[in-house]
Short mmCIF file of the C-alpha atoms (twelve columns), coordinates in Angstrom:
data_MODEL
# 
_entry.id   MODEL 
# 
loop_
_atom_site.group_PDB 
_atom_site.id 
_atom_site.type_symbol 
_atom_site.label_atom_id 
_atom_site.label_alt_id 
_atom_site.label_comp_id 
_atom_site.label_asym_id 
_atom_site.label_seq_id 
_atom_site.Cartn_x 
_atom_site.Cartn_y 
_atom_site.Cartn_z 
_atom_site.pdbx_PDB_model_num 
ATOM 1   C CA . MET A 1   16.359  14.449  5.127   1 
ATOM 2   C CA . GLU A 2   15.796  15.394  8.770   1 
ATOM 3   C CA . GLU A 3   17.169  12.904  11.259  1 
ATOM 4   C CA . LYS A 4   14.022  13.019  13.417  1 
ATOM 5   C CA . ILE A 5   11.908  11.758  10.489  1 
ATOM 6   C CA . LEU A 6   14.212  8.788   9.969   1 
ATOM 7   C CA . ALA A 7   14.339  8.134   13.713  1 
ATOM 8   C CA . ALA A 8   10.527  7.969   13.816  1 
ATOM 9   C CA . ALA A 9   10.331  5.706   10.749  1 
ATOM 10  C CA . PHE A 10  13.026  3.167   11.613  1 
ATOM 11  C CA . PRO A 11  12.939  1.438   15.033  1 
ATOM 12  C CA . PHE A 12  16.591  0.417   14.724  1 
ATOM 13  C CA . TRP A 13  17.735  4.069   14.611  1 
ATOM 14  C CA . ASP A 14  19.201  4.085   18.137  1 
ATOM 15  C CA . ARG A 15  21.233  0.999   17.213  1 
ATOM 16  C CA . LEU A 16  23.104  2.886   14.489  1 
ATOM 17  C CA . SER A 17  26.476  4.521   14.959  1 
ATOM 18  C CA . GLY A 18  26.881  8.222   14.276  1 
ATOM 19  C CA . GLN A 19  28.510  7.462   10.923  1 
ATOM 20  C CA . GLU A 20  25.724  5.069   9.943   1 
ATOM 21  C CA . LYS A 21  23.083  7.665   10.827  1 
ATOM 22  C CA . GLU A 22  24.889  10.252  8.751   1 
ATOM 23  C CA . SER A 23  25.036  7.908   5.752   1 
ATOM 24  C CA . PHE A 24  21.265  7.436   5.989   1 
ATOM 25  C CA . VAL A 25  20.587  11.163  6.301   1 
ATOM 26  C CA . GLN A 26  22.849  12.018  3.373   1 
ATOM 27  C CA . GLY A 27  21.800  9.022   1.266   1 
ATOM 28  C CA . CYS A 28  18.018  9.545   1.348   1 
ATOM 29  C CA . VAL A 29  16.617  10.575  -2.020  1 
ATOM 30  C CA . PRO A 30  13.369  12.625  -1.981  1 
ATOM 31  C CA . ALA A 31  10.862  12.352  -4.803  1 
ATOM 32  C CA . ALA A 32  7.320   13.423  -5.672  1 
ATOM 33  C CA . TYR A 33  4.971   11.345  -7.810  1 
ATOM 34  C CA . THR A 34  1.666   12.324  -9.356  1 
ATOM 35  C CA . LYS A 35  -1.276  9.931   -9.166  1 
ATOM 36  C CA . GLY A 36  -0.849  6.958   -11.502 1 
ATOM 37  C CA . THR A 37  2.935   7.257   -11.832 1 
ATOM 38  C CA . HIS A 38  5.045   4.104   -11.510 1 
ATOM 39  C CA . VAL A 39  7.346   4.309   -8.499  1 
ATOM 40  C CA . HIS A 40  8.889   0.861   -8.859  1 
ATOM 41  C CA . ARG A 41  8.797   -2.093  -11.224 1 
ATOM 42  C CA . ALA A 42  11.123  -5.002  -11.963 1 
ATOM 43  C CA . ASP A 43  12.969  -3.326  -14.842 1 
ATOM 44  C CA . MET A 44  13.888  -0.390  -12.605 1 
ATOM 45  C CA . GLY A 45  16.231  -2.591  -10.574 1 
ATOM 46  C CA . CYS A 46  16.574  -2.754  -6.808  1 
ATOM 47  C CA . LYS A 47  15.330  0.584   -5.560  1 
ATOM 48  C CA . GLY A 48  15.706  0.527   -1.788  1 
ATOM 49  C CA . VAL A 49  13.370  1.152   1.144   1 
ATOM 50  C CA . ILE A 50  10.612  3.659   0.378   1 
ATOM 51  C CA . LEU A 51  9.285   5.934   3.138   1 
ATOM 52  C CA . VAL A 52  5.986   7.714   2.434   1 
ATOM 53  C CA . HIS A 53  5.721   11.287  3.746   1 
ATOM 54  C CA . SER A 54  2.317   12.073  2.262   1 
ATOM 55  C CA . GLY A 55  -0.118  10.460  -0.138  1 
ATOM 56  C CA . LEU A 56  -0.603  6.768   -0.829  1 
ATOM 57  C CA . LEU A 57  1.255   4.048   -2.759  1 
ATOM 58  C CA . ARG A 58  -0.344  0.902   -4.181  1 
ATOM 59  C CA . VAL A 59  1.683   -2.314  -4.359  1 
ATOM 60  C CA . TYR A 60  0.349   -4.808  -6.894  1 
ATOM 61  C CA . ILE A 61  1.072   -7.650  -9.294  1 
ATOM 62  C CA . VAL A 62  -0.195  -8.274  -12.833 1 
ATOM 63  C CA . SER A 63  -1.300  -11.633 -14.239 1 
ATOM 64  C CA . GLU A 64  -0.359  -12.870 -17.715 1 
ATOM 65  C CA . GLU A 65  -3.823  -11.799 -18.848 1 
ATOM 66  C CA . GLY A 66  -3.180  -8.267  -17.582 1 
ATOM 67  C CA . ARG A 67  -5.364  -8.443  -14.488 1 
ATOM 68  C CA . GLU A 68  -4.068  -6.324  -11.621 1 
ATOM 69  C CA . VAL A 69  -4.236  -7.526  -8.016  1 
ATOM 70  C CA . THR A 70  -3.489  -5.030  -5.256  1 
ATOM 71  C CA . LEU A 71  -1.458  -6.680  -2.495  1 
ATOM 72  C CA . PHE A 72  -1.344  -3.833  0.013   1 
ATOM 73  C CA . ARG A 73  -1.021  -0.078  0.213   1 
ATOM 74  C CA . ILE A 74  1.607   2.100   1.867   1 
ATOM 75  C CA . ARG A 75  0.316   5.086   3.791   1 
ATOM 76  C CA . GLN A 76  1.881   8.195   5.299   1 
ATOM 77  C CA . GLY A 77  4.626   7.306   7.772   1 
ATOM 78  C CA . GLU A 78  4.909   3.706   6.515   1 
ATOM 79  C CA . THR A 79  7.739   2.049   4.635   1 
ATOM 80  C CA . CYS A 80  7.996   -0.561  1.888   1 
ATOM 81  C CA . VAL A 81  10.972  -2.922  2.025   1 
ATOM 82  C CA . LEU A 82  9.937   -5.228  -0.837  1 
ATOM 83  C CA . SER A 83  11.333  -2.645  -3.246  1 
ATOM 84  C CA . ALA A 84  14.701  -3.567  -1.696  1 
ATOM 85  C CA . SER A 85  14.213  -7.326  -2.092  1 
ATOM 86  C CA . CYS A 86  17.685  -7.704  -3.635  1 
ATOM 87  C CA . LEU A 87  19.011  -7.284  -0.091  1 
ATOM 88  C CA . LEU A 88  16.855  -10.129 1.231   1 
ATOM 89  C CA . ASP A 89  18.392  -13.439 0.128   1 
ATOM 90  C CA . ALA A 90  15.321  -15.539 0.921   1 
ATOM 91  C CA . ILE A 91  12.867  -13.334 -0.976  1 
ATOM 92  C CA . GLN A 92  12.454  -13.177 -4.740  1 
ATOM 93  C CA . PHE A 93  9.251   -11.285 -5.396  1 
ATOM 94  C CA . ASP A 94  8.572   -9.000  -8.355  1 
ATOM 95  C CA . ILE A 95  6.079   -6.283  -7.522  1 
ATOM 96  C CA . LEU A 96  4.897   -3.029  -9.031  1 
ATOM 97  C CA . ILE A 97  4.340   0.146   -7.055  1 
ATOM 98  C CA . GLU A 98  2.364   3.145   -8.257  1 
ATOM 99  C CA . ALA A 99  1.193   6.373   -6.686  1 
ATOM 100 C CA . ALA A 100 -2.497  5.937   -5.818  1 
ATOM 101 C CA . GLU A 101 -2.549  9.660   -4.979  1 
ATOM 102 C CA . ASP A 102 -0.114  12.510  -5.430  1 
ATOM 103 C CA . THR A 103 2.638   11.264  -3.145  1 
ATOM 104 C CA . GLN A 104 5.895   12.447  -1.597  1 
ATOM 105 C CA . VAL A 105 8.474   9.886   -0.561  1 
ATOM 106 C CA . SER A 106 12.089  9.421   0.386   1 
ATOM 107 C CA . THR A 107 14.074  6.363   -0.667  1 
ATOM 108 C CA . LEU A 108 16.998  4.835   1.185   1 
ATOM 109 C CA . PRO A 109 18.956  3.381   -1.761  1 
ATOM 110 C CA . ALA A 110 19.863  -0.292  -1.698  1 
ATOM 111 C CA . GLY A 111 23.563  0.577   -1.879  1 
ATOM 112 C CA . VAL A 112 23.411  2.648   1.312   1 
ATOM 113 C CA . LEU A 113 21.437  -0.047  3.130   1 
ATOM 114 C CA . ASP A 114 23.776  -2.794  1.971   1 
ATOM 115 C CA . ARG A 115 26.853  -1.033  3.346   1 
ATOM 116 C CA . VAL A 116 25.242  -0.486  6.750   1 
ATOM 117 C CA . MET A 117 23.815  -4.028  6.889   1 
ATOM 118 C CA . GLU A 118 27.313  -5.497  6.597   1 
ATOM 119 C CA . GLY A 119 28.224  -4.185  10.025  1 
ATOM 120 C CA . ASN A 120 24.837  -3.770  11.695  1 
ATOM 121 C CA . PRO A 121 22.538  -6.821  12.016  1 
ATOM 122 C CA . TYR A 122 19.635  -4.728  13.333  1 
ATOM 123 C CA . VAL A 123 19.056  -3.245  9.877   1 
ATOM 124 C CA . GLY A 124 18.744  -6.654  8.221   1 
ATOM 125 C CA . LEU A 125 16.500  -7.872  11.031  1 
ATOM 126 C CA . TYR A 126 14.196  -4.906  10.436  1 
ATOM 127 C CA . LEU A 127 14.020  -5.587  6.702   1 
ATOM 128 C CA . TYR A 128 13.094  -9.239  7.183   1 
ATOM 129 C CA . ARG A 129 10.539  -8.416  9.880   1 
ATOM 130 C CA . GLN A 130 8.882   -5.793  7.701   1 
ATOM 131 C CA . ALA A 131 8.850   -8.177  4.749   1 
ATOM 132 C CA . ALA A 132 7.141   -10.814 6.904   1 
ATOM 133 C CA . GLU A 133 4.485   -8.316  7.986   1 
ATOM 134 C CA . ARG A 134 3.819   -7.338  4.372   1 
ATOM 135 C CA . PHE A 135 3.468   -10.981 3.371   1 
ATOM 136 C CA . SER A 136 0.838   -11.247 6.088   1 
ATOM 137 C CA . ASP A 137 -1.019  -8.432  4.301   1 
ATOM 138 C CA . VAL A 138 -0.620  -10.333 1.028   1 
ATOM 139 C CA . MET A 139 -2.104  -13.487 2.556   1 
ATOM 140 C CA . TRP A 140 -5.079  -11.489 3.873   1 
ATOM 141 C CA . MET A 141 -5.707  -10.135 0.378   1 
ATOM 142 C CA . MET A 142 -5.435  -13.609 -1.154  1 
ATOM 143 C CA . GLN A 143 -7.927  -14.949 1.400   1 
ATOM 144 C CA . GLN A 144 -10.361 -12.187 0.449   1 
ATOM 145 C CA . ILE A 145 -10.030 -12.971 -3.257  1 
ATOM 146 C CA . LEU A 146 -10.370 -16.736 -2.794  1 
ATOM 147 C CA . PHE A 147 -12.982 -16.973 -0.051  1 
ATOM 148 C CA . MET A 148 -15.044 -13.759 0.018   1 
ATOM 149 C CA . GLY A 149 -17.709 -12.581 -2.366  1 
ATOM 150 C CA . ALA A 150 -17.194 -9.386  -4.319  1 
ATOM 151 C CA . ASP A 151 -19.855 -7.581  -2.271  1 
ATOM 152 C CA . ARG A 152 -17.930 -8.096  0.963   1 
ATOM 153 C CA . ARG A 153 -14.622 -7.146  -0.624  1 
ATOM 154 C CA . VAL A 154 -16.121 -3.920  -1.969  1 
ATOM 155 C CA . ALA A 155 -17.673 -3.204  1.443   1 
ATOM 156 C CA . ILE A 156 -14.334 -3.751  3.223   1 
ATOM 157 C CA . PHE A 157 -12.562 -1.463  0.763   1 
ATOM 158 C CA . LEU A 158 -15.148 1.326   1.042   1 
ATOM 159 C CA . TRP A 159 -15.195 1.081   4.832   1 
ATOM 160 C CA . ASP A 160 -11.400 1.245   5.074   1 
ATOM 161 C CA . GLU A 161 -11.222 4.184   2.653   1 
ATOM 162 C CA . MET A 162 -13.923 6.053   4.554   1 
ATOM 163 C CA . ALA A 163 -11.981 5.559   7.787   1 
ATOM 164 C CA . ARG A 164 -8.641  6.505   6.206   1 
ATOM 165 C CA . GLU A 165 -9.889  9.688   4.567   1 
ATOM 166 C CA . ASN A 166 -12.322 10.486  7.392   1 
ATOM 167 C CA . LYS A 167 -15.050 11.445  4.930   1 
ATOM 168 C CA . THR A 168 -18.070 9.845   3.312   1 
ATOM 169 C CA . VAL A 169 -17.538 11.101  -0.242  1 
ATOM 170 C CA . LEU A 170 -14.742 9.130   -1.893  1 
ATOM 171 C CA . SER A 171 -13.189 10.162  -5.199  1 
ATOM 172 C CA . MET A 172 -12.699 6.931   -7.114  1 
ATOM 173 C CA . THR A 173 -13.962 5.066   -10.152 1 
ATOM 174 C CA . HIS A 174 -15.284 1.510   -10.409 1 
ATOM 175 C CA . ASP A 175 -12.074 0.605   -12.226 1 
ATOM 176 C CA . GLU A 176 -9.952  1.862   -9.308  1 
ATOM 177 C CA . ILE A 177 -12.026 -0.130  -6.833  1 
ATOM 178 C CA . ALA A 178 -11.685 -3.242  -9.008  1 
ATOM 179 C CA . ARG A 179 -7.900  -2.916  -9.195  1 
ATOM 180 C CA . ASN A 180 -7.684  -2.478  -5.431  1 
ATOM 181 C CA . ILE A 181 -9.746  -5.560  -4.582  1 
ATOM 182 C CA . GLY A 182 -8.464  -7.797  -7.381  1 
ATOM 183 C CA . SER A 183 -11.722 -8.062  -9.298  1 
ATOM 184 C CA . ALA A 184 -13.155 -7.130  -12.683 1 
ATOM 185 C CA . ARG A 185 -14.662 -3.698  -13.270 1 
ATOM 186 C CA . GLU A 186 -17.905 -5.258  -14.508 1 
ATOM 187 C CA . VAL A 187 -18.286 -7.196  -11.259 1 
ATOM 188 C CA . VAL A 188 -17.634 -4.084  -9.169  1 
ATOM 189 C CA . SER A 189 -20.164 -2.108  -11.215 1 
ATOM 190 C CA . LYS A 190 -22.833 -4.721  -10.447 1 
ATOM 191 C CA . VAL A 191 -22.012 -4.591  -6.740  1 
ATOM 192 C CA . MET A 192 -22.072 -0.798  -6.723  1 
ATOM 193 C CA . LYS A 193 -25.447 -0.821  -8.480  1 
ATOM 194 C CA . TYR A 194 -26.787 -3.141  -5.771  1 
ATOM 195 C CA . LEU A 195 -25.371 -0.935  -3.004  1 
ATOM 196 C CA . SER A 196 -26.943 2.089   -4.653  1 
ATOM 197 C CA . GLU A 197 -30.354 0.411   -4.934  1 
ATOM 198 C CA . GLU A 198 -30.143 -0.506  -1.243  1 
ATOM 199 C CA . GLY A 199 -29.467 3.119   -0.329  1 
ATOM 200 C CA . ILE A 200 -26.010 2.304   1.050   1 
ATOM 201 C CA . VAL A 201 -24.154 4.492   -1.453  1 
ATOM 202 C CA . ALA A 202 -24.914 7.202   -3.979  1 
ATOM 203 C CA . LEU A 203 -22.982 7.090   -7.240  1 
ATOM 204 C CA . LYS A 204 -21.706 10.106  -9.124  1 
ATOM 205 C CA . ARG A 205 -19.155 10.382  -11.906 1 
ATOM 206 C CA . GLY A 206 -15.804 9.484   -10.330 1 
ATOM 207 C CA . GLN A 207 -17.287 9.557   -6.817  1 
ATOM 208 C CA . VAL A 208 -18.905 7.244   -4.282  1 
ATOM 209 C CA . GLU A 209 -20.880 8.741   -1.397  1 
ATOM 210 C CA . ILE A 210 -21.494 6.533   1.636   1 
ATOM 211 C CA . ARG A 211 -25.128 7.177   2.585   1 
ATOM 212 C CA . ASP A 212 -25.814 4.462   5.183   1 
ATOM 213 C CA . ARG A 213 -22.837 3.493   7.339   1 
ATOM 214 C CA . GLU A 214 -24.806 0.945   9.380   1 
ATOM 215 C CA . LYS A 215 -25.974 -1.011  6.337   1 
ATOM 216 C CA . LEU A 216 -22.457 -0.961  4.931   1 
ATOM 217 C CA . LYS A 217 -21.068 -2.208  8.238   1 
ATOM 218 C CA . ARG A 218 -23.447 -5.206  8.149   1 
ATOM 219 C CA . LEU A 219 -21.735 -6.382  4.957   1 
ATOM 220 C CA . LEU A 220 -18.354 -6.608  6.675   1 
ATOM 221 C CA . PRO A 221 -17.106 -10.052 7.746   1 
# 
């Protein structure tokens, strides 16, 4: 792992000693995941901090009935610290992480982080701060599920995806949209049919084309 990549990803980098930096550089584990592959789940143990180099990871939970609720997503250049929750005494939170696209990551193992945290408080401070920011994302998602209609949640998701990918043709199924907004596929299909009838989107097999950006924008909160 190149030091400049770690320096850009972790704001505490300049607070590390030369030995601590070297342990991070040598300890990072690269990995590549194809779309749909599990990156982390409870039975895999405490993984560590995941840094995304390319692609997209989806962090979600599953209800007893098997319903998936996406909590947030991790994009290129971002990190996920909840996969290292064993290092955070105040946080007990079982999550699942899967590759939403073909994704390349590096993981700083929990063992490496734990050794550095013992002598460097800035690392622990970063982990707790990042965890707090992610919980803010979780609360935003819960507010959407509890207080927004499915049409607005679909509109927000499509708008964000269009901005992220910088294109109007999105490769995704109704089931993928449903899992990302915490809804049922049947509900999403009804919303997509409405959007299609209004000329906002055009539907193709495995694709959604945004036809009218202005109408879509009016559905946003």
